[in-house]
Coordinates of C-alpha atoms and ligand atoms in Angstrom, one line a residue:
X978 CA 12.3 -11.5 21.2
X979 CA 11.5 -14.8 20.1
X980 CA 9.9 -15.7 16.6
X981 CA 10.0 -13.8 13.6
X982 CA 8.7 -9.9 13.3
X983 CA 5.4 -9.4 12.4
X984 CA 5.7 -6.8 9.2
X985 CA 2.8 -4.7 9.0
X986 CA 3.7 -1.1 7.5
X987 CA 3.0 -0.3 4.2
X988 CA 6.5 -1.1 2.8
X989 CA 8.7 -2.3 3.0
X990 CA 6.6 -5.5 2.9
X991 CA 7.5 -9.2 3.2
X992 CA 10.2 -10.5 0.8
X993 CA 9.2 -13.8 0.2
X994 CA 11.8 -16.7 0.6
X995 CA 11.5 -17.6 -3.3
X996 CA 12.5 -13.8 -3.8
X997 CA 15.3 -14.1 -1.1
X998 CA 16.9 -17.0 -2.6
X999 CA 16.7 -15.7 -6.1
X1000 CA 18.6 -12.9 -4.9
X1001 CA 21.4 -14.9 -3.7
X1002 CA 23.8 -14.9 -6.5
X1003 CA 27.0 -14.6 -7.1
X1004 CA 28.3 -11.0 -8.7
X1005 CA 28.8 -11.2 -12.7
X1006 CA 29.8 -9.2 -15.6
X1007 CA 26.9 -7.3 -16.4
X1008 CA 28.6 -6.3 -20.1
X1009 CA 28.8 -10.3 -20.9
X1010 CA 26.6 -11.2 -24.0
X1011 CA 24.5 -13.5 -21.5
X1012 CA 23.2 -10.9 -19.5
X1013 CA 20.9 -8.8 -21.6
X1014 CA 18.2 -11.5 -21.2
X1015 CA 17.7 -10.7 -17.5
X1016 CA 16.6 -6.7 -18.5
X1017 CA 14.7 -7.8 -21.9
X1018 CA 13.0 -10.3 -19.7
X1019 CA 12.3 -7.9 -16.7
X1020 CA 11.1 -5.3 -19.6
X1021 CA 8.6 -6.8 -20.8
X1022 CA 7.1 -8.5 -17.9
X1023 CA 7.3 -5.5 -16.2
X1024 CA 4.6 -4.1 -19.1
X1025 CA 2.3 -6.4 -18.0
X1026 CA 2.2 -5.6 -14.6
X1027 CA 1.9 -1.8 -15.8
X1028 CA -0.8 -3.0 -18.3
X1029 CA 0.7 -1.0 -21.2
X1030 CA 1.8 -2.3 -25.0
X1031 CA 3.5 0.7 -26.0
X1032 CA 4.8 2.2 -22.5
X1033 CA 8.6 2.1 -21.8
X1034 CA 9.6 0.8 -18.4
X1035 CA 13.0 1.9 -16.6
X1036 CA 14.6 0.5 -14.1
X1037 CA 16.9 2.8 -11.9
X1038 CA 18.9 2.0 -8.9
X1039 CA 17.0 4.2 -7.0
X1040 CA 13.7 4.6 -5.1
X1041 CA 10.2 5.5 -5.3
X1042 CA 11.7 9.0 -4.9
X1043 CA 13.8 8.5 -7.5
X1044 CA 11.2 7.3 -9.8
X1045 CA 9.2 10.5 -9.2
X1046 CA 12.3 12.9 -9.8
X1047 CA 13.1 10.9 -13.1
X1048 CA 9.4 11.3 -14.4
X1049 CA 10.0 15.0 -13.9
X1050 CA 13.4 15.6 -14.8
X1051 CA 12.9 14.0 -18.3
X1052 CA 9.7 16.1 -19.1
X1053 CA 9.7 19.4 -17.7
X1054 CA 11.7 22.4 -17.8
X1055 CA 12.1 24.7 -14.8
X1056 CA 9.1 27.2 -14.3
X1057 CA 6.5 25.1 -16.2
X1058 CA 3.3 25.2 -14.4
X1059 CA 1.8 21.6 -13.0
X1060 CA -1.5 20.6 -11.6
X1061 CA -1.3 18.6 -7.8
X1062 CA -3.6 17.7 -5.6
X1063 CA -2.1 17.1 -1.6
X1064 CA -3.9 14.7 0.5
X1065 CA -1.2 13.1 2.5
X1066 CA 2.7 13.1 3.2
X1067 CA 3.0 11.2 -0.3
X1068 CA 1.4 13.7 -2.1
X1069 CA 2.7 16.4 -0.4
X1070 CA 6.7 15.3 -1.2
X1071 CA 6.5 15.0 -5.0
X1072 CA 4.5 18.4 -4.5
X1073 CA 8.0 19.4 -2.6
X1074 CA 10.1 17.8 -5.0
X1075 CA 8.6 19.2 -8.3
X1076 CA 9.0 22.7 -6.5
X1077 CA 12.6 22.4 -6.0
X1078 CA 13.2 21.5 -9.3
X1079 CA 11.9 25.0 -10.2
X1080 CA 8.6 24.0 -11.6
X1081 CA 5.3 26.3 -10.6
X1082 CA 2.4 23.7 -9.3
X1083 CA -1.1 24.8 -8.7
X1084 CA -1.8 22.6 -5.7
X1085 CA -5.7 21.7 -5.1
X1086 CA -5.7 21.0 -1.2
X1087 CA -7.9 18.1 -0.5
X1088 CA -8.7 17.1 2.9
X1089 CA -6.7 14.2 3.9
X1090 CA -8.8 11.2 4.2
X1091 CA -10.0 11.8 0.4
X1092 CA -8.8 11.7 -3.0
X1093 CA -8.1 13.2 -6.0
X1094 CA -11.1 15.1 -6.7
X1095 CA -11.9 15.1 -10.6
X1096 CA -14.6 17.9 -10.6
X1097 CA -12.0 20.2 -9.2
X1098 CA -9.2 19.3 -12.0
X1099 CA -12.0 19.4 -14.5
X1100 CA -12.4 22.6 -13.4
X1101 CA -9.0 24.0 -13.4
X1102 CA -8.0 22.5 -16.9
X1103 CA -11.0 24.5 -18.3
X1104 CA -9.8 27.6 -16.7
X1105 CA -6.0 27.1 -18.5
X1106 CA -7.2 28.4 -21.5
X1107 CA -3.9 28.5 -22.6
X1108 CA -3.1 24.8 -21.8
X1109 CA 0.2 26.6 -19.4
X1110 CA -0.8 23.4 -17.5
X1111 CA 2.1 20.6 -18.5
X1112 CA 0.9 18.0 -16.3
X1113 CA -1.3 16.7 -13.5
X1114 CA 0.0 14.4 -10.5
X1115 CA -2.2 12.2 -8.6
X1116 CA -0.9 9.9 -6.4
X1117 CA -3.3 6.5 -7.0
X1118 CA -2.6 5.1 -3.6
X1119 CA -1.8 7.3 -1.2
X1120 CA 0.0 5.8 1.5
X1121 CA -0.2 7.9 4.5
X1122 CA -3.8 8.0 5.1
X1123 CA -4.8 4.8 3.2
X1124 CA -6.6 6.4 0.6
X1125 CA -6.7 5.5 -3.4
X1126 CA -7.8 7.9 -6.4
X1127 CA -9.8 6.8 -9.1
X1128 CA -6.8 7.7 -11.7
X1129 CA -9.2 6.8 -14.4
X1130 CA -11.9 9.2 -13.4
X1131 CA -8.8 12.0 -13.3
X1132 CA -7.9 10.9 -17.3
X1133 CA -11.3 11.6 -18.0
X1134 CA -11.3 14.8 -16.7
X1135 CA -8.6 15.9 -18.3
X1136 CA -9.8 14.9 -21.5
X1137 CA -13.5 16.7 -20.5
X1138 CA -11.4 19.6 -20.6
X1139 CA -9.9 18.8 -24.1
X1140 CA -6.3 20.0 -21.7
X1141 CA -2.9 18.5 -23.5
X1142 CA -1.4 17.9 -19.9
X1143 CA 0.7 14.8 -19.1
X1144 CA -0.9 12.3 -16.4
X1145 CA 1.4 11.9 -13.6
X1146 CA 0.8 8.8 -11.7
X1147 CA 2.7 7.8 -8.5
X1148 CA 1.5 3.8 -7.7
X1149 CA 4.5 3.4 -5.3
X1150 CA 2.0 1.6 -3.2
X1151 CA -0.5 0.6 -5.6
X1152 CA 1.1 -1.6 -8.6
X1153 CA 1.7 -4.9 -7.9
X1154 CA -1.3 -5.3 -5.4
X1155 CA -3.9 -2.9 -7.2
X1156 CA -5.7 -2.9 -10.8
X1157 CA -3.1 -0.4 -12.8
X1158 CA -4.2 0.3 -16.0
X1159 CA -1.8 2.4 -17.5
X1160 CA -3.1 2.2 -21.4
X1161 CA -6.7 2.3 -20.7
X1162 CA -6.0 5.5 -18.2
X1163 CA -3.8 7.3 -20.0
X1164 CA -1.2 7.4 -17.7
X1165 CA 2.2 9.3 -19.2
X1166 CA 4.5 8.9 -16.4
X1167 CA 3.5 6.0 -13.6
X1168 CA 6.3 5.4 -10.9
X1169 CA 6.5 3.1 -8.7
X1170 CA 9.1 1.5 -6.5
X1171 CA 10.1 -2.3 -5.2
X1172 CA 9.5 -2.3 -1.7
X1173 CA 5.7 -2.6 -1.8
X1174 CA 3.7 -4.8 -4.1
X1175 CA 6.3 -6.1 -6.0
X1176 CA 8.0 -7.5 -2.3
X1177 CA 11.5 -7.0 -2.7
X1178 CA 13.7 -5.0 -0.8
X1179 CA 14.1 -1.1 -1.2
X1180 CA 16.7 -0.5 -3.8
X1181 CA 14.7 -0.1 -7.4
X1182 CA 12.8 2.8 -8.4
X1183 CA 10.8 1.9 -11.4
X1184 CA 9.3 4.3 -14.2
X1185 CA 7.2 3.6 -17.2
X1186 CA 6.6 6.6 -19.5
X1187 CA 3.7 6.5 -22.2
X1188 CA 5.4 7.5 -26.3
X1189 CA 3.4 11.3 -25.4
X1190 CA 6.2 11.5 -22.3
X1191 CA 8.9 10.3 -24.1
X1192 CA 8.4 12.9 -27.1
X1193 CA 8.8 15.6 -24.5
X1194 CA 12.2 14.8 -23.4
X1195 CA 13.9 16.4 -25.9
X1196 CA 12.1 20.3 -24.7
X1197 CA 12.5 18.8 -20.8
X1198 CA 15.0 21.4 -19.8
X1199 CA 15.2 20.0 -16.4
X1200 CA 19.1 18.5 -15.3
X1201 CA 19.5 15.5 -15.5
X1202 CA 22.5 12.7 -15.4
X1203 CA 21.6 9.8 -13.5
X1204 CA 18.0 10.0 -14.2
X1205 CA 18.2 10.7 -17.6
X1206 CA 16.0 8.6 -19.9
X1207 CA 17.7 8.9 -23.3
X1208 CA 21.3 7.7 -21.4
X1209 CA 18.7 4.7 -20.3
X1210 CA 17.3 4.2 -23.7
X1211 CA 20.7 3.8 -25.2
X1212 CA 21.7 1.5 -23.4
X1213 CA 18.6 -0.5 -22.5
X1214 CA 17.7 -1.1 -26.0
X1215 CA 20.7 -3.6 -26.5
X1216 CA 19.6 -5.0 -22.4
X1217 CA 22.7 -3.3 -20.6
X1218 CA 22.5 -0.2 -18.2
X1219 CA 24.5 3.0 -18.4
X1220 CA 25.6 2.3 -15.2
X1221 CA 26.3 -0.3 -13.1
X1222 CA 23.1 -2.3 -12.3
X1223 CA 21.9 -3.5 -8.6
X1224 CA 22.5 -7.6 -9.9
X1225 CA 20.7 -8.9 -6.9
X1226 CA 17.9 -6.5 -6.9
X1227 CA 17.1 -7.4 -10.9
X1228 CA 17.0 -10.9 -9.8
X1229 CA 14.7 -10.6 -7.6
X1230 CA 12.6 -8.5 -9.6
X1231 CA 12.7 -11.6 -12.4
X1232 CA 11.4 -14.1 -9.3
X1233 CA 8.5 -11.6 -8.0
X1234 CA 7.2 -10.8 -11.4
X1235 CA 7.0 -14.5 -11.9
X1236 CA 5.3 -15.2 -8.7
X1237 CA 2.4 -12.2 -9.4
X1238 CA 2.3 -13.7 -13.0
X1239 CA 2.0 -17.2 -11.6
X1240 CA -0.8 -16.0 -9.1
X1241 CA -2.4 -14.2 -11.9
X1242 CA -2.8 -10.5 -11.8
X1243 CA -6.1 -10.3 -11.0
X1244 CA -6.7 -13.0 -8.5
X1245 CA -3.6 -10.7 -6.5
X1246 CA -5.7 -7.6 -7.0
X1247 CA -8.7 -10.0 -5.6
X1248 CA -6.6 -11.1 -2.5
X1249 CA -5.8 -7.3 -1.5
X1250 CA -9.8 -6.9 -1.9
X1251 CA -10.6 -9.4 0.8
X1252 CA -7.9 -8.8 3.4
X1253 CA -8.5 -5.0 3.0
X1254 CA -11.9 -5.9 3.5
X1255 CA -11.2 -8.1 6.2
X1256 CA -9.1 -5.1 8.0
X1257 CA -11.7 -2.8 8.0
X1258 CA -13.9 -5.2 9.2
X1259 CA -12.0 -5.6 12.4
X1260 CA -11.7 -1.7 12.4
X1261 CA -15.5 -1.7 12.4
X1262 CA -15.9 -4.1 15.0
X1263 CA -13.2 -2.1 17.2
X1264 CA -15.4 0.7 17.3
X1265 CA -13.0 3.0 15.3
X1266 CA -12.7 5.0 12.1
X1267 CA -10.4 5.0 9.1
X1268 CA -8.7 7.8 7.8
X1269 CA -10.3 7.7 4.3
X1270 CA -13.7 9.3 4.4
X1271 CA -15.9 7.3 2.7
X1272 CA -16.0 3.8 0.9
X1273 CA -14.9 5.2 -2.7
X1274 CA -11.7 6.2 -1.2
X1275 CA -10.8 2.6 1.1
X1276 CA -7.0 1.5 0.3
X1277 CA -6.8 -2.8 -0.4
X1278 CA -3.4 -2.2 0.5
X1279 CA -3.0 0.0 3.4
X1280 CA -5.4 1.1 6.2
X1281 CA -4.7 4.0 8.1
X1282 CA -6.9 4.0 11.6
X1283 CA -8.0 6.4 13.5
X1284 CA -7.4 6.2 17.9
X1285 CA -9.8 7.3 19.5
X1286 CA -9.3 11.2 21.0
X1287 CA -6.8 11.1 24.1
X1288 CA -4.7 8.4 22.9
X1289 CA -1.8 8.2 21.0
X1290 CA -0.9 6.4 17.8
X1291 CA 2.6 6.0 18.5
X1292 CA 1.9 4.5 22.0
X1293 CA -0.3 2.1 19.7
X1294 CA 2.5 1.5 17.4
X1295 CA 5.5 1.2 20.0
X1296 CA 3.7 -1.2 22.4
X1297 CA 3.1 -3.7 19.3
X1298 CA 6.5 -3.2 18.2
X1299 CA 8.0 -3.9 21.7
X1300 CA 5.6 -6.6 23.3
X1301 CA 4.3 -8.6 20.1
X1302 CA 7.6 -7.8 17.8
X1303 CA 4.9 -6.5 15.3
X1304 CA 5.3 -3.6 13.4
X1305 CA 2.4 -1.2 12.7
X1306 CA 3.1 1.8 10.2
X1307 CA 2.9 5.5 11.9
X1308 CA 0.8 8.4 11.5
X1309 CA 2.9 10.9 9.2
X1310 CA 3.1 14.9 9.3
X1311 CA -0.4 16.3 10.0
X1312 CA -2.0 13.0 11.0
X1313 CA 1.0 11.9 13.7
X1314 CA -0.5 10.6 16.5
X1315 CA -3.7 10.6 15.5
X1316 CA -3.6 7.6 13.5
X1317 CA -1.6 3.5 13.3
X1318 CA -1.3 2.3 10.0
X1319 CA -1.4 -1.3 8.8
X1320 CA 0.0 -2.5 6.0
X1321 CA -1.9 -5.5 4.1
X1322 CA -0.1 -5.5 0.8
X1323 CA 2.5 -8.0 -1.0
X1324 CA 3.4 -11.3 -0.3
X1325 CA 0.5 -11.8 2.7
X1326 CA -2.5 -14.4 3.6
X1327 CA -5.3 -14.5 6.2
X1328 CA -3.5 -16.1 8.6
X1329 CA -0.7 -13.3 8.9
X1330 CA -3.2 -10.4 8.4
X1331 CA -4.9 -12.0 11.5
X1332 CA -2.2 -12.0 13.5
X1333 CA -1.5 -8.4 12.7
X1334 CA -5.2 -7.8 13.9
X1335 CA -4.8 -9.5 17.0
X1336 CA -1.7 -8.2 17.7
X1337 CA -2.8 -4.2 17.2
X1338 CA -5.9 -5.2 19.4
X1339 CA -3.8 -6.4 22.1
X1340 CA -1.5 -3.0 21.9
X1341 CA -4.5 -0.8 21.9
X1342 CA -5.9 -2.4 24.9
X1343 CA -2.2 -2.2 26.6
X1344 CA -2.5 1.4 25.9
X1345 CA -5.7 1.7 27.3
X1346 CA -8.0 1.7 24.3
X1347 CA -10.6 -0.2 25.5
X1348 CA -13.4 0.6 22.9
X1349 CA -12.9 -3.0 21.3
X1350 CA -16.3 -4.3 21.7
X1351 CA -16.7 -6.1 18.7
X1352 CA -15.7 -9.4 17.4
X1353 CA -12.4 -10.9 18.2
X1354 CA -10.7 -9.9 15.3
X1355 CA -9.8 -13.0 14.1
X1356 CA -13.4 -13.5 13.6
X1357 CA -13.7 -10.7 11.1
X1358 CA -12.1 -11.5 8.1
X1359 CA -14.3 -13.0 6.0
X1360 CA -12.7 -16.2 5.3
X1361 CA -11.7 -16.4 8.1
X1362 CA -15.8 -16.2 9.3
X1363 CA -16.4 -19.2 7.5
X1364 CA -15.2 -21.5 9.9
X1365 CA -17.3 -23.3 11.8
X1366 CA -17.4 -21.5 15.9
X1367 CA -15.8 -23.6 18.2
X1368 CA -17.3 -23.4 21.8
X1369 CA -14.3 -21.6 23.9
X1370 CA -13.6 -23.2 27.2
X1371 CA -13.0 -20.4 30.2
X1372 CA -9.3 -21.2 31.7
X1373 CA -8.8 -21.1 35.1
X1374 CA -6.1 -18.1 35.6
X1375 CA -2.6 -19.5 37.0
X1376 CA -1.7 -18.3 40.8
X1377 CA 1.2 -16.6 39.2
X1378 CA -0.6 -14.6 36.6
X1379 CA -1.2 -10.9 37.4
X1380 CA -4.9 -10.1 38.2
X1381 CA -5.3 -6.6 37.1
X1382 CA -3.5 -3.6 35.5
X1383 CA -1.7 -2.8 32.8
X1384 CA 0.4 -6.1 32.1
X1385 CA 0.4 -7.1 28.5
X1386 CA -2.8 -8.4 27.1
X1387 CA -1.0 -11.4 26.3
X1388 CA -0.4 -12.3 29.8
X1389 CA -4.6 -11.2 30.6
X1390 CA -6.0 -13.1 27.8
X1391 CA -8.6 -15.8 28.2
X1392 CA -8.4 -14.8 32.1
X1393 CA -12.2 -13.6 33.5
X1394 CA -11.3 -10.0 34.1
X1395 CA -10.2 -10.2 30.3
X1396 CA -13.6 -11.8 28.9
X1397 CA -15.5 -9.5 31.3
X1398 CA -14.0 -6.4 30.3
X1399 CA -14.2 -7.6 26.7
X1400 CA -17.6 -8.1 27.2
X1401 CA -18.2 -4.9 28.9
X1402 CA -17.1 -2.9 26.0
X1403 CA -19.8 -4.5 23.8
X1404 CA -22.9 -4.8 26.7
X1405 CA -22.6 -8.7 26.5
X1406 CA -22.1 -11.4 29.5
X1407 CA -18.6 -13.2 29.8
X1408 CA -18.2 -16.3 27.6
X1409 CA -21.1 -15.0 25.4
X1410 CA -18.3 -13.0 23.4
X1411 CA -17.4 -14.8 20.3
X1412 CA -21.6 -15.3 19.1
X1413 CA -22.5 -12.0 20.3
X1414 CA -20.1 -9.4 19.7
X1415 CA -19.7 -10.5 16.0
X1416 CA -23.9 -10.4 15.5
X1417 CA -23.3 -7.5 17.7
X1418 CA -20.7 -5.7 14.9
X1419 CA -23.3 -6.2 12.0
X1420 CA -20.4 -8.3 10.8
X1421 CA -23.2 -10.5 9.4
X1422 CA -20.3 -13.7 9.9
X1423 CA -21.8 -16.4 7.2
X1424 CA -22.3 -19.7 8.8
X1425 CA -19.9 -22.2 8.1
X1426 CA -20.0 -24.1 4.1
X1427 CA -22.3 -26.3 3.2
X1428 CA -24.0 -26.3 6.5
X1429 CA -27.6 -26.3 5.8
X1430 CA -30.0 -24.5 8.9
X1431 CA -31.9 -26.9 10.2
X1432 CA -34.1 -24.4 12.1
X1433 CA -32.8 -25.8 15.3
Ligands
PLP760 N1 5.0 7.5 -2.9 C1 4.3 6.8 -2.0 C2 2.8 6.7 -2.2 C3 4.9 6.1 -1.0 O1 4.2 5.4 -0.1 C4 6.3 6.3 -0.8 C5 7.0 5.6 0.3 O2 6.5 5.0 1.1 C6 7.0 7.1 -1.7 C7 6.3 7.7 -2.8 C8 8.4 7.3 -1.6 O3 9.1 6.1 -1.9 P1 10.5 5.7 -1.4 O4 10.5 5.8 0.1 O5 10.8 4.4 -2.0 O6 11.5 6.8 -1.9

């Protein structure tokens, strides 16, 4: 298909070219005396991103799976009891994976579409009067509903209960693209991995362990050989690995960091704000729901949407893939089907999200969902809303242009049966769509800049 994919699940996420290029390099010794600078470097930028002074970061060839089995491995000891909370496939697998290493969790079942509840781990800290607790895991963002925790909230729960327990944090698809505050929450083990906010490939699975985790390593009965953090903390200290290091993949880290540094943090966290917001926007003005439950729980980097009964998410997800070359993220485990996910997170502006709008609308009207009566989705995002309406001319549809069924919206767009049934959906008359379904959708679209209302 011509042109390039249109990468919309939540990671792995666009690679930008700067990122690509900086990965091109040629192999090198990684024992030379030049190459500690690269890891020093990568260390303590990566403690910005993490927003921690004392933390340690670690770096393993691995993934965000990886990064949850090292948290564990270097802490625990088989049988010790943990505190989880499952509310989606994320959650679910470090819930799986802490099991198999022999440890006992106490899982708090949270309907998926909401959070981690802090009431509830409040409430089961204070009732381990015997603090056999050793840790809680939350996962901030959770990825396959498109939900994120306030982690803060959960650090002051814990410490309502006066409870000794080490905060596990998974931000696999938070950090980089979300506020992380590892210092001011308290977080003793946050893991994340490359492929998502920090826009590189899949290949790194990134750790960063408070002094209170590290001080546990020595009881941490748990096996461990290549996750082990005091092999790490060796060898790290003098900028080396205790094995051989992904070169590419570290290089790449050192360009991404820079390009989030050079952005700013906060104006990134800012930009996943307002396409998040733009996203559920359209999802408002589509007539459908999100996954997460209420406001408090709305992802800035993924949102997981809801099809309408009857439908399938797959078909939703398969029809972009296939007709528009745009990839939409699936509904996982207990929400398959029922949901399409997209992805707004890493190295992405209005202009790509709103092709990624467009795109799902056209695949959800292919499939037959035809409950898109609000604004064109490139209307809804909100900066996108500030420019000034352009009157849309109707085109005369081509002889060879089918009239009617189920050929891709592409081919039906603009054409009268298209406005009309457009217009259908949201009660308005043809060519009356772009003013009046947007009004229509409470979309409140601001009137362009500057533009004063003259009361005409
Ligand atoms: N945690 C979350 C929240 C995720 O979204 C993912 C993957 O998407 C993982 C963990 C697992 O990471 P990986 O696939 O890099 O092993």
């Amino acid at each position: 298909m011509p042109g390039r994919n249109h990468l919309f699940v939540p990671g792995p996420t666009n690679v930008p070219d700067r990122v690509l290029r900086a990965m091109h390099v040629a192999m090198e010794d990684h024992r030379s005396s030049k190459f500690p600078e690269l890891p020093l470097g990568l260390f303590s930028e990566l403690k910005k991103v993490f927003k921690t002074r004392d933390g340690q970061p670690f770096i393993f060839p691995a993934t965000g799976t990886g990064g949850w089995e090292a948290a564990i491995v270097n802490t625990r000891s088989p049988g010790d009891k943990m505190l989880a909370c499952r509310f989606g496939q994320f959650s679910h697998l470090w819930i799986d994976l802490a099991q198999r290493q022999g440890l006992d969790v106490q899982v708090l079942e949270v309907e998926w579409g909401e959070g981690a509840p802090p009431e509830r781990i409040h409430e089961a800290l204070a009732a381990d009067k015997n603090h056999e607790i050793k840790g809680v895991m939350v996962v901030h963002n959770e990825t396959a509903t498109g939900v994120t925790s306030d982690v803060g909230a959960v650090r002051k729960a814990i410490d309502a209960a006066k409870h000794p327990a080490l905060l596990y944090v998974d931000s696999v698809s938070g950090l980089g693209s979300l506020d992380f505050r590892m210092d001011e929450w308290g977080v003793d083990l946050a893991v994340t991995g490359s492929q998502k906010g920090l826009m590189l490939p899949a290949g790194l699975g990134i750790v960063c362990a408070s002094q209170k985790a590290l001080g546990q390593r020595a009881a941490a009965k748990c096996h461990r050989v290549f996750f082990d953090f005091g092999d790490m903390i060796t060898a790290n200290a003098g900028g080396y690995f205790p094995y051989t290091p992904a070169l590419p993949m570290l290089y790449g880290l050192r360009e991404s960091l820079t390009i989030l540094h050079e952005e700013g943090l906060e104006n990134v966290f800012a930009r996943h704000h307002r396409l998040a917001e733009g996203t559920r926007r359209a999802v408002k003005a589509w007539g459908l729901e999100l996954c997460a439950k209420a406001p408090q729980w709305y992802s800035d980097t993924v949102s997981a949407i809801m099809v309408p009964p009857g439908f399938n998410g797959a078909d939703v997800i398969d029809t972009a893939y296939r007709r528009y070359n745009l990839a939409l993220g699936a509904g996982l485990a207990r929400v398959a089907g029922k949901l399409f996910r997209i992805g707004h997170l890493g190295d992405l502006n209005e202009l790509m999200l709103a092709g990624a709008l467009v795109g799902a609308e056209m695949a959800m009207r292919d499939v037959g969902i035809q409950n898109t009566g609000g604004a064109p989705p490139h209307r809804c995002h909100p900066r996108v809303a500030l420019l000034p309406r352009t009157r849309r001319r109707r085109r005369r549809p081509s002889r060879l242009e089918p009239k009617s069924g189920h050929e891709p919206y592409s081919l039906r767009a603009g054409s009268p049966q298209a406005s009309a049934e457009r217009a259908g959906g949201a009660g308005l008359q043809p060519g009356n769509v772009l003013q009046g379904a947007g009004e229509r959708g409470g979309l409140c679209l601001p009137r362009s800049r500057g533009r004063r209302r003259t009361g005409r």
